[in-house]
């Protein structure tokens, strides 16, 4: 589809690259380097699609887009920004932008966004957004990070905050799933109502229904009076069901009925209560595998997995480690602990660590650093010592335990990918499982120095670099 596209960016190189890419797609492209030039271009005619940066020499692109869409509600707008924060993504979406792309972006992704914006067609109007005047700033937002992995999380959050659809947040323990739920609540139209979190794994099986739905006096032994459940406590707000994969099947059945009908009764009660909550669920388990195993209801899985958000592991967003570490040290100082700084070598050690406990483990280590480090600037040696005292997923087991671990891994492969037992890929696959944490441990031990790590492993540096590339390990040292 050939279209008239207006590109607004004060960086001439970016304008050139975008212009060339769009012209190759057959579009006609006009350029502007400021809001003043944007206004001049609009006087010559409204484009079919607008692409604009946020930080422009004479103003804010998002604010201009908001005013522009009031005049031209059917104009598709794609916002670009190097201010890669959750706040920017939410503001872009709230302004009515069709899409938001953090810089640097892939031209293929931009082309796909342009095609989608043009395909939306005219006459459909701008998307529904929360028009509340309250606009949170970055300081109050719990999520931190500017890595590509987190940018995708921000983009999804920005799209879901203005509706009430159920969200399922997945990811390893310690990645910040509850922070996502809180961000969705705090940025959405329910922000003034309660946010209630329930850890399903921490509630005894026979009390889950009473915990969720409340109970009447005498409903069971010890029920001395009526008690409101979490659904009632969260009325008008958000109910966060953490570790939903650990929910017993019988409680899953009742939860499904509530999600389907929007009504529930207390334990021992008969009066129907209408629920008015947004559900955000989270789990570190593979729910689809639990469904296959018969331990999680398939219909409930599809009911809660309407809007999925996957939180990346910290080792998949190593670019954020320095930012997070400094943030946690600042929080520790605000709480009364001594203020500490991280030297470059100490940061290298943190970046090279595997972080089995993810962001939660990093916060724990930074608090330990603030409390125990003697010097204001923390050394790599101190970081290594503190990492050595934290529980590690990859500790070397005794030989007999190691053999059992290998056998258990083989059984898992037999279930997940049975062909791997016969197609000749098993040996390199199993070796890689040991080799990756071994290389990461040696890099961490030697502060990311590849020469020293290679010497410790008994291989040359070229071999180490080759294996790091094949295993997808960062070669930042």
XYZ file of C-alpha atoms in Angstrom:
477
model
C 0.000 0.000 0.000
C 1.595 3.278 -1.165
C 1.141 6.076 1.345
C 2.187 9.609 2.270
C 4.337 9.369 5.404
C 5.746 12.240 7.485
C 8.875 11.527 9.571
C 9.817 13.927 12.408
C 13.219 13.489 14.079
C 16.013 15.956 14.859
C 18.653 13.331 14.002
C 19.441 13.618 10.273
C 20.922 10.118 10.170
C 17.734 8.580 11.558
C 15.616 10.554 9.103
C 17.813 9.334 6.256
C 17.668 5.666 7.270
C 13.899 5.670 7.877
C 13.273 7.581 4.641
C 15.295 5.136 2.562
C 13.599 2.132 4.156
C 10.091 3.511 3.589
C 10.804 4.580 0.022
C 11.993 1.066 -0.730
C 8.513 -0.030 0.395
C 7.042 2.306 -2.229
C 5.925 5.107 0.090
C 6.249 8.847 -0.413
C 8.165 10.350 2.513
C 8.419 13.914 3.818
C 10.861 14.966 6.549
C 10.795 17.386 9.484
C 13.407 18.082 12.157
C 11.251 19.955 14.692
C 7.682 20.637 15.771
C 7.750 23.887 13.797
C 8.687 21.970 10.644
C 5.992 19.416 11.486
C 3.369 22.179 11.611
C 4.620 23.579 8.304
C 4.412 20.155 6.691
C 0.866 19.640 8.007
C -0.215 22.891 6.398
C 0.721 21.304 3.065
C -1.531 18.339 3.783
C -2.245 15.643 6.364
C -0.143 12.497 5.806
C -1.494 8.947 5.825
C 0.827 8.133 8.732
C 3.083 10.108 11.080
C 6.348 8.893 12.628
C 7.749 11.200 15.300
C 10.448 11.323 17.947
C 9.616 12.424 21.521
C 12.501 14.769 22.395
C 12.531 17.462 19.710
C 14.408 20.789 19.820
C 11.273 22.890 20.312
C 9.042 20.602 22.369
C 7.701 17.178 23.253
C 6.512 14.940 20.430
C 4.009 13.038 22.571
C 2.272 16.231 23.696
C 2.078 17.428 20.076
C 0.645 14.063 18.985
C -2.076 14.293 21.614
C -3.167 17.709 20.256
C -2.818 16.556 16.660
C -5.011 13.502 17.179
C -7.719 15.716 18.656
C -7.875 17.353 15.220
C -7.176 14.207 13.157
C -8.397 11.228 15.246
C -7.909 8.724 12.398
C -4.243 9.536 11.779
C -2.011 6.540 12.637
C 1.014 7.722 14.654
C 4.167 5.785 15.497
C 6.248 7.298 18.294
C 10.000 6.722 18.525
C 12.017 7.453 21.644
C 15.423 6.962 23.199
C 13.767 7.583 26.601
C 13.177 3.871 26.977
C 11.095 3.822 30.160
C 7.730 2.371 31.085
C 6.426 5.901 31.577
C 7.285 6.841 27.971
C 5.553 3.745 26.596
C 2.428 4.415 28.651
C 2.330 8.118 27.725
C 2.700 7.273 24.020
C -0.162 4.796 24.203
C -2.339 7.144 26.281
C -1.776 9.905 23.733
C -3.410 7.667 21.134
C -0.320 6.486 19.241
C -0.808 3.392 17.100
C 2.580 2.050 18.194
C 5.636 2.955 20.251
C 9.148 1.846 19.258
C 12.125 2.382 21.568
C 15.425 3.379 19.974
C 17.412 1.669 18.614
C 14.788 -0.195 16.622
C 14.849 -2.773 13.852
C 13.771 -1.429 10.450
C 11.809 -4.639 9.898
C 9.827 -3.926 13.066
C 9.242 -0.350 11.918
C 8.057 -1.533 8.490
C 5.654 -3.948 10.176
C 4.313 -1.153 12.404
C 3.863 1.134 9.393
C 1.988 -1.562 7.494
C -0.253 -2.182 10.515
C -0.931 1.509 11.009
C -1.870 1.993 7.376
C -4.000 -1.166 7.345
C -6.032 0.120 10.271
C -7.644 2.377 7.704
C -9.558 5.594 8.134
C -12.800 6.137 9.980
C -12.077 3.863 12.939
C -10.996 6.635 15.268
C -8.303 6.607 17.885
C -8.076 3.681 20.310
C -9.887 3.954 23.611
C -7.532 5.131 26.333
C -7.791 6.100 29.959
C -8.457 9.835 29.961
C -7.774 10.335 33.645
C -5.681 13.472 34.228
C -3.432 11.631 36.689
C -0.134 10.863 35.006
C 2.507 9.063 37.034
C 6.150 9.917 36.577
C 9.118 7.571 36.358
C 10.010 8.073 40.020
C 6.902 6.257 41.184
C 7.124 3.306 38.804
C 8.486 0.030 40.181
C 9.965 -1.426 36.975
C 13.517 -0.487 36.020
C 15.455 -1.314 32.871
C 16.085 -0.165 29.331
C 17.164 -3.432 27.736
C 15.348 -4.674 24.615
C 13.771 -7.456 26.683
C 12.228 -4.924 29.075
C 11.132 -2.648 26.242
C 8.830 -5.397 25.001
C 7.385 -5.747 28.509
C 6.761 -1.992 28.635
C 5.010 -2.024 25.266
C 2.629 -4.765 26.370
C 1.908 -3.093 29.721
C 1.164 0.180 27.926
C -1.425 -1.597 25.807
C -3.202 -3.406 28.642
C -3.483 -0.752 31.363
C -6.608 0.912 29.939
C -8.766 -2.234 29.783
C -9.952 -4.865 32.269
C -8.857 -8.032 30.462
C -7.167 -10.723 32.531
C -3.356 -10.725 32.457
C -1.057 -13.710 33.020
C 2.525 -12.810 33.983
C 5.064 -15.616 33.606
C 8.754 -15.837 34.407
C 11.267 -17.273 36.830
C 11.112 -16.515 40.544
C 12.530 -13.114 41.388
C 11.992 -11.493 37.985
C 9.448 -8.959 39.249
C 6.084 -10.424 38.307
C 4.288 -8.672 41.166
C 5.854 -5.372 40.095
C 4.235 -5.835 36.688
C 0.867 -6.400 38.355
C 1.313 -3.283 40.483
C 2.324 -1.226 37.444
C -0.799 -2.351 35.566
C -2.911 -1.368 38.578
C -1.160 1.937 39.316
C -1.254 3.101 35.696
C -4.834 2.027 34.995
C -8.295 3.419 35.750
C -8.561 1.284 38.931
C -5.551 2.963 40.585
C -7.628 4.617 43.333
C -9.101 1.256 44.435
C -7.302 -1.510 46.376
C -4.517 -3.705 45.032
C -4.771 -7.072 46.808
C -2.087 -9.741 46.378
C -2.609 -13.409 47.244
C 0.154 -16.027 47.185
C -1.652 -19.234 46.279
C 1.320 -21.386 47.306
C 1.250 -20.004 50.855
C -2.390 -20.833 51.678
C -3.338 -24.260 53.101
C -5.388 -26.227 50.571
C -8.478 -26.427 52.774
C -8.532 -22.650 53.337
C -8.037 -21.375 49.773
C -11.744 -20.934 48.995
C -12.395 -19.128 52.279
C -9.351 -16.930 51.644
C -10.548 -15.955 48.170
C -14.302 -15.745 48.650
C -14.719 -15.199 52.394
C -16.808 -17.242 54.802
C -19.856 -17.001 57.029
C -19.981 -17.601 60.747
C -19.927 -21.319 61.515
C -18.955 -22.289 57.956
C -16.147 -24.418 59.399
C -14.438 -25.033 62.717
C -12.953 -21.793 63.966
C -15.147 -19.509 61.823
C -16.320 -17.260 64.687
C -17.807 -14.606 62.417
C -18.231 -13.507 58.848
C -14.991 -12.635 57.028
C -14.638 -10.931 53.651
C -12.502 -12.744 51.127
C -9.896 -11.289 48.811
C -12.420 -10.753 46.006
C -14.465 -8.486 48.289
C -11.380 -6.743 49.668
C -10.242 -5.898 46.133
C -13.649 -4.557 45.040
C -13.184 -1.974 42.306
C -9.468 -2.669 42.132
C -7.024 -5.400 41.160
C -6.681 -8.929 42.544
C -3.215 -10.384 42.018
C -3.168 -14.201 42.143
C 0.497 -15.093 42.539
C 1.761 -18.657 41.986
C -1.547 -19.654 40.441
C 0.093 -22.825 39.137
C 0.071 -24.144 42.720
C -3.700 -23.786 43.070
C -5.521 -27.086 43.851
C -7.866 -28.390 41.151
C -10.983 -28.051 43.291
C -10.236 -24.367 43.928
C -9.478 -23.912 40.220
C -13.008 -25.083 39.422
C -14.572 -22.472 41.685
C -12.301 -19.712 40.416
C -13.281 -20.586 36.845
C -16.971 -20.257 37.705
C -16.365 -16.836 39.214
C -14.404 -15.643 36.172
C -17.131 -16.926 33.852
C -20.152 -15.582 35.753
C -18.670 -12.619 37.597
C -20.440 -13.810 40.761
C -19.542 -15.845 43.832
C -20.830 -16.893 47.210
C -18.937 -16.989 50.466
C -18.117 -20.352 52.034
C -21.248 -21.300 53.959
C -23.252 -18.510 52.334
C -26.057 -18.489 49.774
C -26.222 -14.854 48.628
C -24.645 -14.147 45.251
C -22.047 -11.375 45.350
C -21.164 -9.558 42.149
C -17.414 -9.222 41.674
C -15.795 -6.089 40.282
C -12.075 -6.754 40.114
C -9.399 -6.985 37.498
C -7.501 -10.273 37.663
C -3.737 -10.402 37.195
C -2.273 -13.878 37.694
C 1.356 -14.953 37.815
C 3.356 -18.156 37.864
C 6.911 -19.407 37.482
C 5.614 -22.743 36.217
C 4.763 -23.938 32.721
C 0.954 -23.956 32.878
C 0.598 -25.581 29.459
C 2.665 -28.522 30.723
C 0.514 -28.687 33.868
C -2.581 -28.764 31.650
C -1.169 -31.736 29.732
C -0.327 -33.449 33.016
C -3.904 -32.934 34.239
C -2.851 -30.661 37.112
C -4.287 -27.420 35.775
C -7.660 -26.908 34.133
C -7.388 -26.161 30.438
C -10.481 -23.935 30.453
C -9.080 -21.896 33.361
C -5.740 -21.598 31.565
C -7.391 -19.997 28.550
C -9.546 -17.827 30.787
C -6.544 -16.268 32.583
C -4.105 -16.281 29.657
C -5.925 -13.554 27.729
C -3.050 -11.053 27.806
C 0.272 -12.835 28.443
C 3.360 -10.978 29.663
C 6.634 -12.876 29.992
C 9.199 -11.389 32.356
C 12.777 -11.972 31.179
C 15.356 -13.523 33.475
C 18.020 -11.099 34.676
C 20.700 -12.963 32.688
C 18.650 -12.153 29.551
C 18.808 -8.415 30.305
C 22.373 -7.944 31.501
C 22.352 -4.362 30.172
C 20.063 -3.506 33.104
C 22.231 -4.936 35.877
C 24.273 -1.763 36.489
C 21.119 0.379 36.534
C 19.383 -1.987 38.941
C 22.434 -2.324 41.192
C 22.776 1.456 41.566
C 19.029 1.720 42.229
C 19.186 -0.858 45.014
C 22.224 0.827 46.577
C 20.325 4.135 46.569
C 17.342 2.452 48.219
C 19.636 0.946 50.845
C 21.123 4.385 51.545
C 17.623 5.875 51.828
C 16.853 3.182 54.400
C 19.794 4.304 56.549
C 22.586 2.021 55.344
C 25.956 3.514 54.300
C 26.091 4.855 50.731
C 28.232 2.660 48.466
C 29.561 2.940 44.925
C 30.441 0.161 42.499
C 33.725 0.287 40.626
C 33.954 -0.833 36.966
C 35.473 -4.209 37.875
C 32.782 -4.839 40.479
C 30.124 -4.106 37.863
C 31.831 -6.516 35.460
C 31.541 -9.254 38.071
C 27.852 -8.522 38.604
C 27.185 -8.554 34.863
C 29.002 -11.877 34.419
C 27.088 -13.613 37.240
C 24.297 -16.025 36.237
C 21.746 -14.640 38.775
C 19.670 -17.754 39.456
C 17.608 -15.654 41.895
C 17.175 -12.878 39.310
C 16.406 -9.301 40.415
C 15.486 -10.449 43.934
C 18.962 -11.954 44.337
C 20.619 -8.781 43.001
C 18.695 -6.643 45.501
C 19.730 -8.988 48.312
C 23.402 -8.741 47.297
C 23.285 -4.934 47.077
C 21.799 -4.693 50.565
C 24.533 -7.012 51.806
C 27.126 -4.821 50.085
C 25.703 -1.687 51.700
C 25.721 -3.274 55.143
C 29.049 -5.142 55.100
C 31.446 -3.460 52.685
C 34.125 -1.451 54.506
C 34.991 0.967 51.719
C 32.777 3.469 49.953
C 33.776 2.044 46.551
C 33.125 -1.679 46.448
C 35.758 -3.879 44.811
C 35.327 -6.865 42.528
C 36.875 -9.066 45.210
C 34.178 -8.119 47.714
C 31.427 -8.780 45.179
C 32.886 -12.202 44.381
C 33.059 -13.049 48.078
C 29.431 -12.032 48.619
C 28.237 -13.898 45.567
C 30.007 -16.955 46.909
C 27.858 -16.866 50.054
C 24.552 -16.709 48.141
C 22.694 -19.903 47.292
C 23.570 -21.009 43.768
C 21.486 -23.161 41.498
C 24.562 -24.624 39.873
C 26.516 -25.868 42.904
C 28.448 -29.037 42.126
C 26.669 -31.996 43.706
C 28.292 -35.133 45.022
C 29.123 -37.712 42.285
C 26.102 -39.882 43.088
C 23.814 -36.838 43.086
C 25.360 -35.655 39.853
C 24.589 -38.996 38.221
C 20.986 -38.746 39.411
C 20.797 -35.213 38.021
C 21.983 -36.448 34.626
C 19.428 -39.251 34.674
C 16.663 -36.816 35.667
C 17.657 -34.509 32.817
C 17.509 -37.413 30.376
C 14.026 -38.260 31.588
C 12.920 -34.653 31.065
C 14.350 -34.669 27.531
C 12.553 -37.944 26.855
C 9.265 -36.254 27.752
C 9.853 -32.881 26.076
C 11.855 -33.889 23.001
C 12.034 -37.691 22.624
C 13.697 -37.466 19.192
C 16.775 -35.971 20.876
C 17.546 -39.388 22.371
C 18.107 -40.846 18.897
C 19.002 -38.037 16.480
C 22.659 -37.524 17.476
C 22.198 -34.213 19.321
C 22.186 -35.593 22.859
C 25.921 -35.437 23.634
C 26.499 -31.754 22.700
C 23.222 -30.834 24.381
C 24.161 -32.433 27.696
C 27.735 -31.124 27.557
C 26.455 -27.587 26.936
C 24.345 -27.806 30.095
C 27.522 -28.287 32.128
C 29.840 -26.138 30.006
C 27.735 -22.964 30.118
C 27.596 -22.561 33.937
C 31.261 -23.650 34.141
C 32.386 -20.877 31.774
C 30.131 -18.335 33.470
C 31.537 -19.288 36.880
C 35.142 -18.912 35.690
C 34.402 -15.558 34.056
C 32.789 -14.362 37.285
C 35.708 -15.675 39.350
C 38.193 -13.726 37.207
C 36.143 -10.546 36.918
C 35.154 -11.198 33.321
C 38.781 -11.474 32.143
C 38.690 -14.023 29.318
C 42.465 -14.629 29.291
C 42.467 -15.606 32.962
C 39.263 -17.617 32.639
C 40.679 -19.543 29.665
C 43.895 -20.263 31.568
C 41.897 -21.544 34.544
C 39.855 -23.812 32.252
C 42.985 -25.129 30.522
C 41.991 -23.889 27.053
C 43.215 -21.010 24.896
C 41.338 -17.728 24.636
C 40.219 -18.308 21.035
C 38.611 -21.595 22.038
C 36.893 -19.873 24.961
C 35.562 -17.089 22.739
C 34.321 -19.649 20.206
C 32.494 -21.632 22.879
C 31.013 -18.431 24.363
C 29.642 -17.490 20.933
C 28.182 -20.961 20.394
C 26.593 -20.923 23.854
C 25.226 -17.402 23.402
C 27.285 -15.935 26.246
C 28.138 -12.236 26.314
C 31.683 -11.385 25.242
C 31.735 -8.023 27.027
C 34.993 -8.670 28.878
